[in-house]
GROMACS .gro file of C-alpha atoms in nm:
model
  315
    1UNK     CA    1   0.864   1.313   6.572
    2UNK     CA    2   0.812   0.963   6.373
    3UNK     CA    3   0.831   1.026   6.009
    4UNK     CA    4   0.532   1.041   5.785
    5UNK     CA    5   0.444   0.678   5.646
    6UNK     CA    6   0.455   0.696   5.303
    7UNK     CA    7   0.085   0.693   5.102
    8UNK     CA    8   0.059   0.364   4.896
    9UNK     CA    9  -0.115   0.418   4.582
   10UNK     CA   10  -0.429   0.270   4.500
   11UNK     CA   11  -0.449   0.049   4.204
   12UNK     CA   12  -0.521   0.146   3.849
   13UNK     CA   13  -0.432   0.432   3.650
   14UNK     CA   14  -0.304   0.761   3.816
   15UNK     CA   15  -0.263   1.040   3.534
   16UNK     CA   16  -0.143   1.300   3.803
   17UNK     CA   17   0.148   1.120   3.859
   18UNK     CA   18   0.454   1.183   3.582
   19UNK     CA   19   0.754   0.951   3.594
   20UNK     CA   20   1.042   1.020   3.369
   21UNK     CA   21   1.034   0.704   3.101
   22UNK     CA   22   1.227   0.651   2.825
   23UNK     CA   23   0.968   0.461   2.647
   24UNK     CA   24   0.567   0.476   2.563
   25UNK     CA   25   0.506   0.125   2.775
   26UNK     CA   26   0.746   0.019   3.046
   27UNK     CA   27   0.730  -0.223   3.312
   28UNK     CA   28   0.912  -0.218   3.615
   29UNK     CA   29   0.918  -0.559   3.758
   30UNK     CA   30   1.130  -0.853   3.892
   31UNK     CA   31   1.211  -1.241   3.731
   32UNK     CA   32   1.053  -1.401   4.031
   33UNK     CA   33   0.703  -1.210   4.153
   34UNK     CA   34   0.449  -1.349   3.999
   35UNK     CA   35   0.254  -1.070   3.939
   36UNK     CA   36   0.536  -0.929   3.758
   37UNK     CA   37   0.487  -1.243   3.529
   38UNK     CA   38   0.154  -1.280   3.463
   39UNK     CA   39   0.182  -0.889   3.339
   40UNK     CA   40   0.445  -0.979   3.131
   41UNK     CA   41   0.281  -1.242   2.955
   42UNK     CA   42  -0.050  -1.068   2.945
   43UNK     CA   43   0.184  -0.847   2.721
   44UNK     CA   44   0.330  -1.085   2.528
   45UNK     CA   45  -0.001  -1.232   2.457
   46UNK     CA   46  -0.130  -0.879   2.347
   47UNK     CA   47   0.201  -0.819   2.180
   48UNK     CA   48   0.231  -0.490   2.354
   49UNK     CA   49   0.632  -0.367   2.303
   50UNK     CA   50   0.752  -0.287   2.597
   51UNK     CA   51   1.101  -0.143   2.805
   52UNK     CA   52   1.152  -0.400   3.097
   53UNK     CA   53   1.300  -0.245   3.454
   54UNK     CA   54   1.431  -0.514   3.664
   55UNK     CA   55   1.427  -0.465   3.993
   56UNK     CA   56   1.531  -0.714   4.266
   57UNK     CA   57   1.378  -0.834   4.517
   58UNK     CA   58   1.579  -0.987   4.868
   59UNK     CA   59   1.533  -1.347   4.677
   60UNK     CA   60   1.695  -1.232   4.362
   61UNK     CA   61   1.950  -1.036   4.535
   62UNK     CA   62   1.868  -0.733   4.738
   63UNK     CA   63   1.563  -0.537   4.865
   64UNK     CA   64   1.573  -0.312   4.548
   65UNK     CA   65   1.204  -0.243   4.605
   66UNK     CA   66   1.309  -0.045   4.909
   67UNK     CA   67   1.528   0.170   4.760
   68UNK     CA   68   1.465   0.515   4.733
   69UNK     CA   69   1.510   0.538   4.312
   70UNK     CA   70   1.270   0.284   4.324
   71UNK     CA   71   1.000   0.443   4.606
   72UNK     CA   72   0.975   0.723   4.401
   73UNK     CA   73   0.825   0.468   4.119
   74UNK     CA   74   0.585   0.311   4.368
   75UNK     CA   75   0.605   0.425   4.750
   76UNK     CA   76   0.434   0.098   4.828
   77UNK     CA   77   0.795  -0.123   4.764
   78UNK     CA   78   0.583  -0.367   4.543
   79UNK     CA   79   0.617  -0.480   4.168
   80UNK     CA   80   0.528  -0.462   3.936
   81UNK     CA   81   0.441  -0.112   3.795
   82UNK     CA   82   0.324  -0.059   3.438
   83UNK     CA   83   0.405   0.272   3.333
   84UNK     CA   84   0.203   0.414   3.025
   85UNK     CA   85   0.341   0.754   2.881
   86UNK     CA   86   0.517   0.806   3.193
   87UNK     CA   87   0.195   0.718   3.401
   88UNK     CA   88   0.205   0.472   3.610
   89UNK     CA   89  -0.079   0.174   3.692
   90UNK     CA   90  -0.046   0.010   4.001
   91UNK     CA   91  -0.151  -0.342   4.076
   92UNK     CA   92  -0.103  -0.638   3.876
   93UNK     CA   93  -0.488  -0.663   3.853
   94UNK     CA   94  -0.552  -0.337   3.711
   95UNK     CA   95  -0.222  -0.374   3.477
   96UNK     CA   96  -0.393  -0.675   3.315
   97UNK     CA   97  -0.728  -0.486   3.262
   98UNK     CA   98  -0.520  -0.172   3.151
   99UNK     CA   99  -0.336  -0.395   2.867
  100UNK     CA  100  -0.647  -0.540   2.759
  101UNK     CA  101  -0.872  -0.257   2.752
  102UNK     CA  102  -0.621   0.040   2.672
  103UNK     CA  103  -0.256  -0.175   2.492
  104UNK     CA  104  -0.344  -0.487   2.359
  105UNK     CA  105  -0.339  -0.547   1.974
  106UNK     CA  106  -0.691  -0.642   1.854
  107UNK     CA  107  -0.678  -0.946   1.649
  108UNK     CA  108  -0.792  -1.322   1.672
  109UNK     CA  109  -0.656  -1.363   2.028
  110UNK     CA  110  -0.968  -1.202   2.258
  111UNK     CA  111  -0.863  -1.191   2.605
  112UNK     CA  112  -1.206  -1.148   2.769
  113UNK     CA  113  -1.209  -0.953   3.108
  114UNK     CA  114  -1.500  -1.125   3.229
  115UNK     CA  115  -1.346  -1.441   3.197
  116UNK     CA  116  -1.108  -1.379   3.450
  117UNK     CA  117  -1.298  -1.225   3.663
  118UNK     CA  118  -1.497  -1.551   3.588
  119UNK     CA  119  -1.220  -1.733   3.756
  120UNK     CA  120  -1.071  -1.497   3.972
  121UNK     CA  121  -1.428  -1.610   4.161
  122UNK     CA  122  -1.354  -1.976   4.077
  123UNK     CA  123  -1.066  -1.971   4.254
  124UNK     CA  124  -1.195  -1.870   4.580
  125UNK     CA  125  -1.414  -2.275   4.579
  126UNK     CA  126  -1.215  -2.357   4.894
  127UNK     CA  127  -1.195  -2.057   5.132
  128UNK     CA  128  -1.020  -2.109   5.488
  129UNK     CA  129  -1.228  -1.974   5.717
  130UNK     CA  130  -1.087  -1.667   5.712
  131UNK     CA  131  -1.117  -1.664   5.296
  132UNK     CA  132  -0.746  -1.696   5.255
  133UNK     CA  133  -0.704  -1.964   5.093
  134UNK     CA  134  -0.792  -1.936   4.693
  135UNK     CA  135  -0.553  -2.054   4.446
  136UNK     CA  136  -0.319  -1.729   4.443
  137UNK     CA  137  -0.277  -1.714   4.832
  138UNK     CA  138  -0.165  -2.095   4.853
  139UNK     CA  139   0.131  -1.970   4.670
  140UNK     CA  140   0.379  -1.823   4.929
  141UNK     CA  141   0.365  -2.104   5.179
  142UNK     CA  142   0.414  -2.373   4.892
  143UNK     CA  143   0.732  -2.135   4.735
  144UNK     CA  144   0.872  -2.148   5.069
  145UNK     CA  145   1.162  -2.405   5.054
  146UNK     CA  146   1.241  -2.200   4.728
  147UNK     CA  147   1.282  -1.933   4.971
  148UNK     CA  148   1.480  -2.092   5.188
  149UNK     CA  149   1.712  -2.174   4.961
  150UNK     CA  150   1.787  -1.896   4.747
  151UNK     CA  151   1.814  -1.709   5.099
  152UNK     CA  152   2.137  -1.901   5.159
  153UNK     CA  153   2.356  -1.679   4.986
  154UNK     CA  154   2.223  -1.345   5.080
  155UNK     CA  155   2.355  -1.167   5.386
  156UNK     CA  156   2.190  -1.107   5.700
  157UNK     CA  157   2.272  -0.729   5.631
  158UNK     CA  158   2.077  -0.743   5.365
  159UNK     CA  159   1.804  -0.864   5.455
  160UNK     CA  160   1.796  -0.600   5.753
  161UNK     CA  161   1.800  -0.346   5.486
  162UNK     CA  162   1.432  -0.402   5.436
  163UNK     CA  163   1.354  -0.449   5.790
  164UNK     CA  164   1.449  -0.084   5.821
  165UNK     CA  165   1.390   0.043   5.468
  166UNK     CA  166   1.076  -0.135   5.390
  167UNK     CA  167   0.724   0.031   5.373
  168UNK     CA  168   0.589  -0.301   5.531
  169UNK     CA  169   0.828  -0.441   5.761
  170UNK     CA  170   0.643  -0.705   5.806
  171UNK     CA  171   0.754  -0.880   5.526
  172UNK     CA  172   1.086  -0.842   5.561
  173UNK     CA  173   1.070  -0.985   5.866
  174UNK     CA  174   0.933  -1.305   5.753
  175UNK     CA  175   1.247  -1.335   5.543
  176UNK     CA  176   1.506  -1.251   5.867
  177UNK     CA  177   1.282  -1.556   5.990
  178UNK     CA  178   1.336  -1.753   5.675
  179UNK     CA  179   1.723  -1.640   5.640
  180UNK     CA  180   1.806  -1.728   6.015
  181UNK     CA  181   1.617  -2.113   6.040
  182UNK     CA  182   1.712  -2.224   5.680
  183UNK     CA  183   1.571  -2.555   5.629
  184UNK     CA  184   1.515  -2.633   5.968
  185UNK     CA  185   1.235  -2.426   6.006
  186UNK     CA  186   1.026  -2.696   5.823
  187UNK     CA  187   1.072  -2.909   6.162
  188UNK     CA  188   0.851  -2.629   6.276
  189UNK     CA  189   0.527  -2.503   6.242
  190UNK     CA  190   0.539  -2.409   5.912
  191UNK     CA  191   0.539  -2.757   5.782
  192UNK     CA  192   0.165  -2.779   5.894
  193UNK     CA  193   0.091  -2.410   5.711
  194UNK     CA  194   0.279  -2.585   5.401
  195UNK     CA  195   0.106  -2.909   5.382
  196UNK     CA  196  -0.199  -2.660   5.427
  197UNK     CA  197  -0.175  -2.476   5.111
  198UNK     CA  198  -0.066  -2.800   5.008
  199UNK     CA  199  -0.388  -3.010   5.032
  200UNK     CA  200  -0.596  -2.630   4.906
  201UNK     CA  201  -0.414  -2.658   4.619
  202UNK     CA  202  -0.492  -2.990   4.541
  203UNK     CA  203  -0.883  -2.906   4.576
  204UNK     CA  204  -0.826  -2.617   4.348
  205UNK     CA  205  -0.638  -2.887   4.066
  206UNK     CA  206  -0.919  -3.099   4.119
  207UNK     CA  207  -1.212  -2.838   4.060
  208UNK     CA  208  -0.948  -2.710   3.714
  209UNK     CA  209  -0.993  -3.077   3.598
  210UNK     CA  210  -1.367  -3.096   3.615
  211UNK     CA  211  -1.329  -2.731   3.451
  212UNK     CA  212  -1.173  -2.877   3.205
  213UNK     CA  213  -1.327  -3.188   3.140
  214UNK     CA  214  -1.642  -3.181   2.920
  215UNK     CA  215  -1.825  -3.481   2.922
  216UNK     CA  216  -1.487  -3.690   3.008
  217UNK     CA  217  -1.339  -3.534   2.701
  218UNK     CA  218  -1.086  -3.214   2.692
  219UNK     CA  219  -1.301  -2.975   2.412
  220UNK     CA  220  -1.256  -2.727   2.567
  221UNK     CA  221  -0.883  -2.631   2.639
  222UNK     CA  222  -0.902  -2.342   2.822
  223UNK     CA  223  -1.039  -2.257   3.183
  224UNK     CA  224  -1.350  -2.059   3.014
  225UNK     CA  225  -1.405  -2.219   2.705
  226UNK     CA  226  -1.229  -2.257   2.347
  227UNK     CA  227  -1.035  -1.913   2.353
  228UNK     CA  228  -0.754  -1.848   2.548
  229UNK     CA  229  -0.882  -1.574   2.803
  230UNK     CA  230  -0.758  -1.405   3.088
  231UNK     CA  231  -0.792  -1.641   3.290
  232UNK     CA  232  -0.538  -1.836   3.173
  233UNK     CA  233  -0.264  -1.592   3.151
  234UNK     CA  234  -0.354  -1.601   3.573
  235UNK     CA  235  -0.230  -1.947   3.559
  236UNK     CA  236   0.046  -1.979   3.357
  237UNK     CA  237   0.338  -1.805   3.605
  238UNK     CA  238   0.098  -2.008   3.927
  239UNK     CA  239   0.178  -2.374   3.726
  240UNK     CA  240   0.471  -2.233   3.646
  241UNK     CA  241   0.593  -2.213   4.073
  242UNK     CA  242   0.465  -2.499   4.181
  243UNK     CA  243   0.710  -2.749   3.904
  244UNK     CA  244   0.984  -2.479   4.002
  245UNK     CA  245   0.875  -2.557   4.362
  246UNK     CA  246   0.835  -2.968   4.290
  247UNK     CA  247   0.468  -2.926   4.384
  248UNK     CA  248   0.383  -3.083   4.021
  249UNK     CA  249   0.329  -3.448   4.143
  250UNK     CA  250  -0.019  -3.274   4.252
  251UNK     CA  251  -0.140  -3.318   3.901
  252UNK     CA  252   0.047  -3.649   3.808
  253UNK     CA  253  -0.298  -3.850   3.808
  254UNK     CA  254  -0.537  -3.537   3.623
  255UNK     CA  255  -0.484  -3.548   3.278
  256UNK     CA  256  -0.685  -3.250   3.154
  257UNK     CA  257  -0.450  -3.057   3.429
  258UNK     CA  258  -0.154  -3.177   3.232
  259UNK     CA  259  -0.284  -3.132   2.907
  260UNK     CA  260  -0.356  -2.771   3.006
  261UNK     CA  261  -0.002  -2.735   3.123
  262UNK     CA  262   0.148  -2.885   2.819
  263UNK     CA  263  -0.081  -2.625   2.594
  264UNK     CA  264   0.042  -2.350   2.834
  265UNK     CA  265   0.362  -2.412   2.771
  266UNK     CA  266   0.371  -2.428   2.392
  267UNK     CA  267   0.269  -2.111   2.371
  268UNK     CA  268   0.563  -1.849   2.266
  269UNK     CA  269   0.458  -1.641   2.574
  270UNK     CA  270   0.531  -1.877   2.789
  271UNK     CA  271   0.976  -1.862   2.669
  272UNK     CA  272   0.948  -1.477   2.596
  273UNK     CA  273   0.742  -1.355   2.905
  274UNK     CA  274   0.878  -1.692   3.192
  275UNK     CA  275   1.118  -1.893   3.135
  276UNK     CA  276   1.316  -1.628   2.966
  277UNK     CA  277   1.344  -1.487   3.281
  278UNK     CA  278   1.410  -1.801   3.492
  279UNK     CA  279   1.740  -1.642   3.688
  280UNK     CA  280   1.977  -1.849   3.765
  281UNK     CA  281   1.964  -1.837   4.140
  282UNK     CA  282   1.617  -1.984   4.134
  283UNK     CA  283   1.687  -2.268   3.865
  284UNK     CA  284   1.944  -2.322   4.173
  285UNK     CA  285   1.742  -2.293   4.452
  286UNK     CA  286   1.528  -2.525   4.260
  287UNK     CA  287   1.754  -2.818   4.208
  288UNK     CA  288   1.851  -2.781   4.594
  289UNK     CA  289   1.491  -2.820   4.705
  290UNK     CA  290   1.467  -3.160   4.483
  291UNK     CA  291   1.816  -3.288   4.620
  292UNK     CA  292   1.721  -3.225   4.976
  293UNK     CA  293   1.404  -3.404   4.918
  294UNK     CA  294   1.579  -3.683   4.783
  295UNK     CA  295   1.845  -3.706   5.033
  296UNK     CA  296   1.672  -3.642   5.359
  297UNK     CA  297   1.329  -3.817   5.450
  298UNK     CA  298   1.222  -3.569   5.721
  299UNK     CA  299   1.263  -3.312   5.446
  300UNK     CA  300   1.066  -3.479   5.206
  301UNK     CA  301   0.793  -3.568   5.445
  302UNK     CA  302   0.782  -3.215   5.565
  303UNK     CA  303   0.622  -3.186   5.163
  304UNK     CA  304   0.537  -3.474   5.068
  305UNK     CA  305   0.371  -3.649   5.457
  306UNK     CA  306  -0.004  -3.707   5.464
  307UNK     CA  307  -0.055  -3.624   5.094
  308UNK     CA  308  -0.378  -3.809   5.007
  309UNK     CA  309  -0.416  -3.774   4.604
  310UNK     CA  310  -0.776  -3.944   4.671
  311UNK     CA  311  -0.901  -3.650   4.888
  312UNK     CA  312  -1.169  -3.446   4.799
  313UNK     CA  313  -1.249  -3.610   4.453
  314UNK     CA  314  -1.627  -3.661   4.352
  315UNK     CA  315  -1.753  -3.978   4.405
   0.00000   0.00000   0.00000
């Protein structure tokens, strides 16, 4: 008889559920899932104290997630959890919401919920027909080559770990896929999904500018206004992949995009809660991606080909 699949928790708060924690907030997460950062910034931003659990993913190392110290945190094999009191909230969504409504320090900075729902929905302005393709779900496809690279130096074994260990298989086996092509898969197929996401993403940028833009001035700096919401925490680990991922030339001619960037950046979350946590493997990984570009034209065509920066702007 097959085993039992394991149940994967439903998001938000579960107060039935007791996890032995050393501390009154702690966050298991890893330096490379975005959700993971997003949390961590929303916490930064909140200035909630907190007892950070890494735990690695295959990129950063090894398919910690599927390990069975770690299942017993979250059967589902995903980070981040936020643990509160030794209960745990699952889903990076709810964790947000949970830090804002239940952790966050009240003060001048107002993270409004309703703001980022606000652009959770303006996210979704180009939709694939099957609705896949808002901002967040461009992501994988354009962190690819980062991938790829930082794939290189794990071992096939592994990676087979998680085929086997994983309580989704199927991701894992988009990494065997990534591990066993390298570089030459984006000769492939996947070029196409890439330049995809690619040209999404570049709508998205587009419809931030206008966002941002008030009468062709920048007065209001932030995606929902004059007060840094959280929608913006959302953005800051996003903006913060795709110039890790040399996807940044998207925004070279948008200035209210770059100003937004530059004002994300200055903040003190943006050290303590990302870059802080930049591992070295993906600063790596990084500079490989831009070399490769630089040295081989079918590589940097397989990124860069059929980019039109004139494309769906407003007449």
């Amino acid at each position: 008889m097959a085993p039992d699949k394991p149940v994967i928790p439903t998001g938000g708060l579960h107060p039935e559920i007791t996890l032995p924690h050393k501390a009154e907030v702690e966050l298991y997460h890893n330096s490379l899932s975005l959700c993971s950062g997003k949390v961590r910034v929303c916490l930064a931003e909140k200035g909630v104290p907190f007892r950070g659990i890494h735990i690695h993913l295959i990129e950063t190392g090894w398919y910690e997630v599927c390990s069975p110290e770690f299942l017993a945190v979250n059967p589902g094999g995903t980070v981040p959890v936020l643990v509160h009191n030794g209960h745990p909230v699952y889903e990076s969504h709810d964790q947000i919401l949970y830090i804002d409504k239940v952790l966050g320090v009240k003060g001048s900075l107002s993270l409004d919920s309703e703001a980022y729902e606000h652009w959770t929905e303006m996210s979704a302005l180009l939709d694939d027909l099957d609705g896949s393709k808002t901002m967040g779900n461009c992501i994988p496809f354009l962190t690819m080559p980062i991938f790829v690279h930082m794939l290189h130096g794990i071992s096939v074994e592994k990676v087979e770990y998680g085929v086997h260990k994983h309580p989704r298989p199927e991701r894992p086996r988009i990494f065997m896929t990534l591990k066993q092509a390298g570089t030459e898969i984006f000769k492939s197929g996947l070029k196409d999904a890439v330049q995809s996401s690619r040209d999404h993403m570049r709508v998205h940028l587009l419809a931030m500018e206008r966002a941002l833009t008030i009468g062709g001035s920048t007065d209001e700096p932030w995606l929902c206004g004059a007060t840094f919401s959280l929608a913006d925490v959302g953005m800051v680990t996003i903006m913060h992949r795709l110039v890790c991922a040399d996807w940044n030339f998207l925004w070279d001619d948008l200035p209210a995009v770059q100003a937004y960037w530059d004002r994300l950046k200055a903040r003190p979350s943006f050290k303590t809660a990302v870059t802080d946590f930049d591992l070295p493997s993906v600063l790596e990984a990084s500079a490989a991606h831009r070399k490769m570009k630089t040295e081989h034209e079918w590589y940097r065509k397989a990124f860069e080909g059929g980019y039109d920066a004139s494309a769906g702007r407003q007449s």
